[in-house]
Coordinates of C-alpha atoms in Angstrom, one line a residue:
M1 CA 106.6 282.0 90.9
Q2 CA 108.5 282.0 87.9
K3 CA 107.2 284.5 85.4
L4 CA 105.7 283.3 82.0
I5 CA 107.9 284.0 79.1
A6 CA 108.4 283.6 75.3
R7 CA 111.3 280.8 76.0
E8 CA 109.2 278.3 77.9
H9 CA 107.4 277.0 74.0
V10 CA 107.7 278.7 71.0
L11 CA 104.4 278.8 70.7
L12 CA 104.4 281.3 73.1
T13 CA 104.6 284.8 71.3
D14 CA 104.9 287.9 72.8
N15 CA 101.3 289.2 71.4
I16 CA 99.9 286.2 73.0
L17 CA 101.8 286.8 76.5
K18 CA 100.4 290.0 76.4
T19 CA 97.5 289.3 76.1
L20 CA 97.6 286.8 78.7
S21 CA 99.1 289.2 80.7
Q22 CA 96.3 291.7 80.6
N23 CA 94.0 288.6 81.7
R24 CA 96.0 288.5 84.5
I25 CA 97.6 284.8 83.6
I26 CA 101.6 286.4 84.3
T27 CA 103.1 283.2 85.9
L28 CA 103.6 279.8 85.6
M29 CA 101.1 279.0 87.9
D30 CA 98.7 280.7 86.0
F31 CA 99.0 279.3 83.2
L32 CA 98.7 275.8 84.5
Q33 CA 95.5 276.8 86.9
E34 CA 93.6 278.4 84.5
D35 CA 91.1 276.5 82.1
A36 CA 92.5 275.1 79.0
E37 CA 89.8 276.1 76.7
K38 CA 89.9 280.2 78.0
L39 CA 93.7 279.7 77.7
S40 CA 92.8 278.4 74.2
T41 CA 90.3 281.4 73.5
L42 CA 92.4 284.2 74.8
S43 CA 95.5 283.0 72.8
K44 CA 93.9 282.0 69.2
L45 CA 95.6 278.6 69.8
S46 CA 93.9 274.8 69.7
L47 CA 93.6 273.1 72.5
P48 CA 96.0 270.5 71.6
Q49 CA 97.9 273.3 71.3
I50 CA 97.1 274.6 75.0
L51 CA 97.6 271.0 76.2
E52 CA 101.0 270.5 74.2
I53 CA 102.5 273.6 75.9
R54 CA 101.2 272.8 79.7
N55 CA 102.8 269.2 79.2
H56 CA 106.0 270.7 78.4
I57 CA 106.0 273.3 81.6
L58 CA 105.4 270.1 83.6
D59 CA 108.2 267.7 82.0
R60 CA 110.5 271.3 82.5
Y61 CA 109.4 271.9 86.3
S62 CA 108.2 268.7 87.7
A63 CA 109.7 266.8 90.4
P64 CA 111.5 263.6 89.0
L65 CA 109.5 260.3 90.1
V66 CA 111.4 258.3 92.5
N67 CA 110.6 254.4 92.9
G68 CA 109.7 253.6 96.3
I69 CA 112.4 250.5 96.4
S70 CA 115.3 252.7 95.1
L71 CA 114.4 255.8 97.6
Y72 CA 114.4 253.7 100.5
S73 CA 117.6 251.7 98.9
N74 CA 119.3 255.3 98.7
R75 CA 118.4 256.2 102.5
L76 CA 120.0 253.4 103.5
T77 CA 123.3 253.7 101.7
C78 CA 123.7 257.5 102.3
K79 CA 125.0 259.7 104.8
Q80 CA 121.8 260.5 107.6
I81 CA 123.5 262.5 109.7
V82 CA 127.0 264.2 110.8
P83 CA 128.4 263.7 114.5
T84 CA 128.7 266.3 116.9
G85 CA 131.7 265.0 118.7
I86 CA 129.5 265.9 122.0
T87 CA 128.5 263.2 123.7
S88 CA 125.7 264.9 125.5
L89 CA 124.4 267.1 122.6
D90 CA 124.4 264.0 120.2
A91 CA 122.2 262.3 122.2
V92 CA 119.1 264.6 122.5
L93 CA 119.7 265.5 119.0
G94 CA 119.4 262.0 117.6
N95 CA 122.7 261.2 117.5
G96 CA 124.4 264.3 115.2
I97 CA 122.9 266.9 112.7
P98 CA 121.0 265.7 110.2
V99 CA 121.9 265.5 106.4
G100 CA 119.7 267.1 103.8
F101 CA 118.2 270.1 106.1
I102 CA 118.9 273.0 107.8
T103 CA 119.3 273.2 111.8
E104 CA 119.3 276.2 113.5
I105 CA 121.5 277.3 116.7
C106 CA 119.9 280.4 118.7
G107 CA 120.3 282.0 121.3
L108 CA 120.6 285.9 123.3
A109 CA 123.6 287.8 122.4
G110 CA 126.5 286.3 124.8
S111 CA 124.9 282.6 125.0
G112 CA 127.7 280.5 123.5
K113 CA 126.2 280.3 119.8
S114 CA 129.8 281.2 118.0
Q115 CA 131.4 279.4 120.6
L116 CA 129.7 276.1 119.8
C117 CA 129.9 276.3 116.1
M118 CA 134.1 276.5 116.5
Q119 CA 133.6 273.3 118.7
L120 CA 131.6 271.8 116.1
A121 CA 134.1 272.7 113.5
I122 CA 136.5 271.2 115.0
N123 CA 135.3 268.2 116.1
C124 CA 133.8 267.6 112.5
V125 CA 137.6 267.7 111.4
K126 CA 139.3 266.3 114.4
N127 CA 140.5 262.6 113.4
T128 CA 138.8 262.3 110.3
S129 CA 139.6 263.9 106.5
S130 CA 136.5 266.1 106.5
A131 CA 136.2 269.7 106.0
V132 CA 133.9 272.4 107.2
L133 CA 132.8 275.5 105.4
Y134 CA 133.0 278.4 107.9
I135 CA 130.7 281.0 106.7
D136 CA 131.4 284.1 108.9
T137 CA 129.4 287.2 108.5
K138 CA 130.3 289.3 111.6
G139 CA 134.0 289.2 111.6
D140 CA 134.3 287.4 114.9
F141 CA 135.8 283.8 113.6
S142 CA 138.7 283.4 115.9
A143 CA 141.7 281.9 114.7
V144 CA 143.3 282.1 118.0
R145 CA 140.3 280.2 120.3
V146 CA 140.4 277.6 117.7
Q147 CA 144.7 276.7 118.7
K148 CA 143.8 277.8 121.9
I149 CA 141.1 274.5 122.1
L150 CA 143.3 272.2 120.2
D151 CA 146.8 273.2 122.5
S152 CA 144.5 272.5 125.7
C153 CA 143.5 269.1 123.8
G154 CA 147.3 268.1 123.9
C155 CA 147.5 268.7 119.8
S156 CA 150.8 269.0 118.2
H157 CA 151.6 272.3 116.3
K158 CA 151.6 269.7 113.3
D159 CA 148.1 268.6 114.5
M160 CA 146.7 272.2 115.0
A161 CA 147.9 273.5 111.1
V162 CA 146.0 270.1 109.5
I163 CA 143.1 270.4 111.6
M164 CA 142.9 274.5 111.0
L165 CA 143.5 274.0 107.1
K166 CA 140.4 271.7 107.2
I167 CA 138.4 274.2 107.8
K168 CA 137.4 276.7 105.4
V169 CA 136.6 280.3 106.0
I170 CA 134.9 282.9 104.0
N171 CA 133.6 286.1 105.4
I172 CA 130.5 287.7 103.7
W173 CA 128.9 290.3 104.3
H174 CA 125.5 290.5 101.3
M175 CA 122.8 288.3 101.1
E176 CA 123.4 288.2 97.6
D177 CA 126.9 287.3 98.1
L178 CA 125.7 284.3 100.0
I179 CA 123.4 283.3 97.1
N180 CA 126.1 283.6 94.6
L181 CA 128.5 281.0 96.5
F182 CA 125.7 278.6 97.3
E183 CA 125.4 279.3 93.2
E184 CA 129.2 278.5 92.5
L185 CA 129.4 275.7 95.2
K186 CA 125.9 273.7 93.2
N187 CA 127.2 274.4 89.9
G188 CA 131.0 272.4 91.3
V189 CA 132.5 276.1 90.1
L190 CA 133.6 276.2 94.0
I191 CA 135.0 272.9 95.2
I192 CA 136.1 271.9 98.8
E193 CA 136.8 268.1 99.0
N194 CA 135.2 265.8 101.5
L195 CA 133.0 269.1 103.0
S196 CA 130.9 267.7 105.5
L197 CA 129.6 270.4 107.1
I198 CA 128.6 274.1 106.7
I199 CA 128.4 276.5 109.4
L200 CA 127.1 280.1 108.8
D201 CA 127.4 282.6 111.4
S202 CA 124.8 284.1 111.4
L203 CA 122.1 284.7 108.9
P204 CA 120.2 287.7 110.7
S205 CA 123.5 289.8 110.3
L206 CA 123.3 289.7 106.4
M207 CA 119.0 290.2 106.6
F208 CA 118.8 293.2 108.6
Q209 CA 119.4 295.4 105.6
H210 CA 116.4 293.5 104.2
F211 CA 113.9 294.0 107.4
G212 CA 110.9 296.3 106.9
D213 CA 107.6 295.5 106.0
D214 CA 107.1 296.2 102.8
N215 CA 110.5 295.1 101.8
K216 CA 110.0 292.1 99.5
I217 CA 113.7 292.0 97.9
G218 CA 114.7 290.0 101.7
L219 CA 112.1 287.7 101.0
K220 CA 112.9 286.6 97.6
L221 CA 116.7 286.4 99.0
L222 CA 116.6 284.5 102.5
N223 CA 113.5 282.1 99.9
Y224 CA 116.7 281.8 97.6
F225 CA 119.0 280.9 100.5
V226 CA 116.7 278.1 102.2
N227 CA 116.5 276.6 98.7
Y228 CA 120.0 276.4 98.1
A229 CA 121.1 275.6 101.1
R230 CA 118.2 272.6 101.4
H231 CA 119.3 271.5 97.9
I232 CA 123.0 271.4 98.4
S233 CA 122.6 269.7 101.8
K234 CA 120.9 266.6 100.2
G235 CA 122.6 266.5 97.4
M236 CA 125.8 266.6 98.7
E237 CA 125.1 264.9 101.8
I238 CA 126.4 267.4 104.2
G239 CA 125.3 269.2 107.3
F240 CA 123.7 272.3 107.4
V241 CA 124.3 274.5 110.8
C242 CA 122.4 277.9 110.6
V243 CA 122.9 280.4 113.2
N244 CA 119.7 282.9 114.3
I245 CA 119.3 285.4 117.3
Q246 CA 117.0 285.2 119.8
T247 CA 115.1 288.5 121.4
R248 CA 113.6 289.0 124.9
W249 CA 111.6 292.0 125.7
I250 CA 108.8 292.4 128.8
D251 CA 105.3 293.7 128.1
Q252 CA 103.5 296.0 130.4
D253 CA 99.8 295.9 130.2
V254 CA 97.8 298.8 132.6
E255 CA 94.3 297.2 133.5
E256 CA 91.5 299.0 135.2
L257 CA 89.9 297.2 138.3
E258 CA 86.6 298.0 139.8
D259 CA 86.3 298.4 143.0
D260 CA 82.3 297.2 144.1
G261 CA 82.9 297.9 147.6
N262 CA 82.0 301.7 147.3
Q263 CA 78.8 303.3 146.2
S264 CA 80.5 305.5 143.6
A265 CA 82.3 302.8 141.5
S266 CA 86.1 303.8 141.6
T267 CA 88.6 302.0 139.7
T268 CA 92.4 301.1 140.1
R269 CA 95.4 300.2 137.7
G270 CA 96.6 297.4 137.7
T271 CA 99.9 296.3 135.9
T272 CA 101.2 292.7 134.5
Y273 CA 104.2 292.4 132.8
T274 CA 104.8 289.3 130.3
E275 CA 107.9 288.3 129.2
K276 CA 108.3 287.2 125.5
W277 CA 111.2 285.6 123.8
N278 CA 111.5 285.8 119.6
R279 CA 113.4 284.4 116.9
C280 CA 114.7 286.9 114.1
L281 CA 114.1 286.5 110.6
G282 CA 109.8 286.3 110.6
K283 CA 107.0 284.0 110.3
Y284 CA 108.9 282.9 107.1
W285 CA 111.7 281.4 108.8
Q286 CA 110.0 279.9 112.0
N287 CA 109.1 276.3 110.4
I288 CA 112.2 276.1 107.9
P289 CA 114.7 274.3 110.3
I290 CA 114.3 270.8 110.9
K291 CA 115.6 271.1 114.5
V292 CA 115.8 274.4 117.0
L293 CA 118.7 274.5 118.9
F294 CA 118.2 276.8 121.9
L295 CA 121.3 278.2 123.7
E296 CA 120.9 280.1 127.5
K297 CA 124.7 280.1 128.8
Y298 CA 124.7 280.4 133.2
Q299 CA 126.5 282.8 135.2
N300 CA 128.7 280.0 137.1
S301 CA 131.2 281.4 139.6
N302 CA 134.1 278.7 139.1
E303 CA 137.8 278.4 140.3
N304 CA 138.2 276.7 136.8
N305 CA 136.7 279.6 134.6
I306 CA 134.5 276.6 133.2
S307 CA 130.8 277.9 132.6
T308 CA 127.6 276.5 131.8
I309 CA 125.4 276.1 128.8
G310 CA 121.5 274.9 128.6
V311 CA 120.8 273.8 125.4
K312 CA 117.1 273.2 124.7
V313 CA 116.3 270.9 121.2
M314 CA 113.1 271.5 119.5
K315 CA 111.7 270.1 115.9
Y316 CA 109.7 271.5 113.8
N317 CA 107.1 268.5 113.8
N318 CA 107.0 268.7 117.0
P319 CA 107.4 271.9 118.6
N320 CA 106.1 270.5 122.3
L321 CA 108.6 267.8 122.7
I322 CA 111.5 269.5 124.0
Q323 CA 115.0 267.4 124.6
K324 CA 117.7 269.5 126.9
C325 CA 120.7 268.9 128.1
K326 CA 124.0 270.8 129.5
L327 CA 127.7 271.5 128.3
E328 CA 130.6 272.6 129.9
V329 CA 132.6 275.8 128.3
G330 CA 136.1 276.2 129.4
P331 CA 139.9 277.0 127.7
F332 CA 139.1 272.9 126.6
G333 CA 135.6 274.7 124.7
I334 CA 133.0 272.8 124.7
G335 CA 132.0 269.3 125.9

């Protein structure tokens, strides 16, 4: 929570702030939750003055009130989804990627996450005036792969150039640079006309350096990222796709089993193996995306060099309801 500072109100002098800090009233939330009479006693301010400071803070930081009818009308007129252009995937997603939220693509290494992201970028801009911001954190965005997909679809060189110009690729190597990029988007410093979709491939690549039990900087930056992503997605009416990494490991448990058949007690050891799957980025992240797409690539032997990706879609508000579809991957891309 934001720290209570002198510029929040003219009555909050340095001496008052020091006294409050000594009494563990440090943040705005501490000040709002503390008893008003106690604050008056500690600060030597009158009760009306304390209430004036509180009201000023609430007016400044509280969310604006929205009329129910206006909210409903806005819901009807604003864009709600960004179609993926893949029929089977749109069917399980509810017609496309939801606007105003974060959608996660997750899977093991080599499961087709980046391939799907490139296909989403192509489908979003193909035959439309839309643009895509593709944030590459690994340096493996392949313009050649995009060109081959478009070529296999029968696009002319002119059409290829138009489509590829609509996909704005930015390389980001540090979490701080990603936050700065979103600040520029939010404040209008960076303007991308007809932006419909942001793809971040991938977030763990930026967060790995901040992982650790005592590393609070990483959690702070991740929180900034989530707030900016949601604000930009909702305010600009665009979809937001974020790639995450899935890990899998086997736990080995050794159990001692007693044998009661003999008079002299004897024990034997039994070994059990438990397979565990996990999404990276920690507990904080687990309920952030509104939908999670779990990818699993099947090993198909096909003369046409076509493989299959299994997709499981899970919603954050109903994790037990999982919808599935299959995607084919070939020279034509994903369909």
